[in-house]
Amino acid sequence: MTLSSAEPTVQAQASTQGGERLQLLRVLGPGHVWALGVGIVLVGEYMGWNFAVGKGGMIAGLVACWLAGLLYTCVAMIDSEVTSTVAAAGGQYAQAKHIVGPLMAFNVGLFLVMAYTMLEAANAITIGFLLDTVAGLQGHSGLHQPPFIVLTVVFLAWLNYRGVLATLTFNLVITAIAFLAIILLFVSVQLGASHVPLDFSAISTDPLPYGWLGILAALHFGLWYYLGIEGTCQAAEEVRSPARSLPYGTMAGIMTLLIAATLTWYVCSGLIPWEYLGQAGTPLFDAARVTGSTPLMVLLFIGTIFSTLASANGCINDASRAWFSMGRDRYLPSWFGAVHPKYRTPYRSIVFLVPIALIFALGAPLDQVVTFSILSGLLGYTFMTFNMVMFRRKWPLGTIKRGYVHPFHPFPAILLLLICAATYFAVFLGYGSQLIAMMCFYILASLWFHFWRYRFVRRGDQFTMPWPRPQGC
Amino acid sequence: MAYQPPKQGFVGQIVDVAVLLVMTVGALYIPLYLGLAGAAKTPRPIENPTWEALGQNAAEQAQWQALGIADPAAASDIVTARFDYSFSWAALLVMAVLVIGYFVLVVRLSDKEYRDVIAERFDRK
């Protein structure tokens, strides 16, 4: 695998089995990386983040937004350094393979697949819910949601099946429109477009309905504002210049999301009673409803649909590439490691993950699906902390070429670990059973991999970077 | 000599995929389906609720109405629902042991595998 290649044509190389091994196309620029990251995450402003308000109140929701922003700043700093150096499909999965070991890589691959597949399911649920709401507003209550959920997942899977460039260009456009919708809502409300005034009196009358514990509890869903931004590095093998484009796209994405998250909290908290906001399915659309402005309602309806489509689209892209990478390395059956002969996409992985997304989209409540996604993301962020420390210890600065070196090491890793620990406790408050179920799943999967699946893995092939031997090994 | 993994047949691959699917659905979906997992948020209804009794001022009442909820009784369950954050320290300890134990397990077993990888990659030259 030639990581420095910028050749935008299909490459083929002899595989170890003597056949032709097709590779993914290097066609993506920084704009696509931004769109992939923000496209997946922007939906966090359109749904899910507001459960943080439900867990702790308005102030807790804002504090959670900023604390989570701090967490993701650490994630972006760490991820930019490691990803710009280990630029291979699978992102953190490839990092774990080279830095910690195969079992960790298998787990990280599963974190990515589960986080993105659950997020995809949450997006499909939101689309069904939104269409039901709008149908109700038009006097057609009781819309049957499942067909729309299935249609969403299957259509986007088909789009991904056909090709990554078309898919992410599509994402770039609809993400930009969804982001613009939030800005327009904020500006319109500030200019007095709302028939109902902004009201923040709950901040003084009921500032912390759960006390200080509520702030900690709210951190659980605070992650939803940004969850998935690290997905930028999933397409590392398809980026023309990973060392430059990946850090740039990720950092630009974090800045975009910090702005959008703050604006979203401000508008929604001012227009919607916090008790309603804490359990709403589509908070930004609800905020537009409260303004009484039909154009804003239409705009936020489009924004919600576009953000969920962009997110689900990016999730399918990322989850399938993580699954594909694991298949290619035989961590999973090698059948999944195939690239489509015409479209150059990991088509078998794309198709395989469709029914898993549908099981949860059709059969689980939104907050539970969101929690599963958050938990998988959280486990991945925890991994990043010791992965970063091990990376610097095994290959100190100067021993290998890094695309980007993040400052203040190990402070970001320590801070990230502390916020992760607080978030585990936050999930434990109210959703402890999901946390235990998730941990049992990963422990079982780890034992299965180590004692069974690993026998099919070629040992030496797990280290493909042109680096010197790691120190201490 | 480099490790040569056994070739896995088609049926073996299908079985492996089925095992993963069963683990995913069994550990994550079945508890939800059986109602064993879920958020602990419960309403605390009050009799004959009014907007004032529910602590909603005039602006908030207008917001509720814009959201299509004009009757305080309809809003009562939403307004009064709260999470129960009481917990036992034993349960918290179990969670901590699970999370920390999981990472210790994975890192230790990974390290064992990683040494094989490094040995094969760098020692065979």
Coordinates of C-alpha atoms in Angstrom, one line a residue, chain A residues 13 24 58 73 183 199 208 212 215 217 234 240 257 290 303 305 332 347 364 368 390 396 400 409 427 430 454:
Chain A
Q13 CA -1.3 -4.7 -6.9
L24 CA -9.9 2.4 -3.0
M58 CA -30.9 24.1 30.6
T73 CA -10.9 19.3 20.9
I183 CA -27.6 30.1 11.1
D199 CA -37.5 33.1 27.3
L208 CA -30.4 23.0 38.2
W212 CA -24.8 19.7 40.4
I215 CA -24.5 18.8 35.1
A217 CA -25.4 13.5 34.0
Q234 CA -12.0 6.8 8.1
R240 CA -5.4 12.8 -2.0
L257 CA -19.6 22.3 15.3
V290 CA -42.7 27.9 18.0
G303 CA -32.4 21.2 7.4
I305 CA -34.0 16.0 6.6
L332 CA -13.6 -10.8 10.1
Y347 CA -19.9 -3.2 -1.4
A364 CA -35.5 0.5 19.6
Q368 CA -31.5 4.1 23.6
M390 CA 2.0 4.5 23.5
P396 CA 9.3 9.4 19.9
I400 CA 9.2 8.8 12.1
H409 CA 1.4 16.3 25.1
V427 CA -24.2 7.3 31.3
G430 CA -30.1 6.7 34.2
Y454 CA -7.1 -14.5 15.6

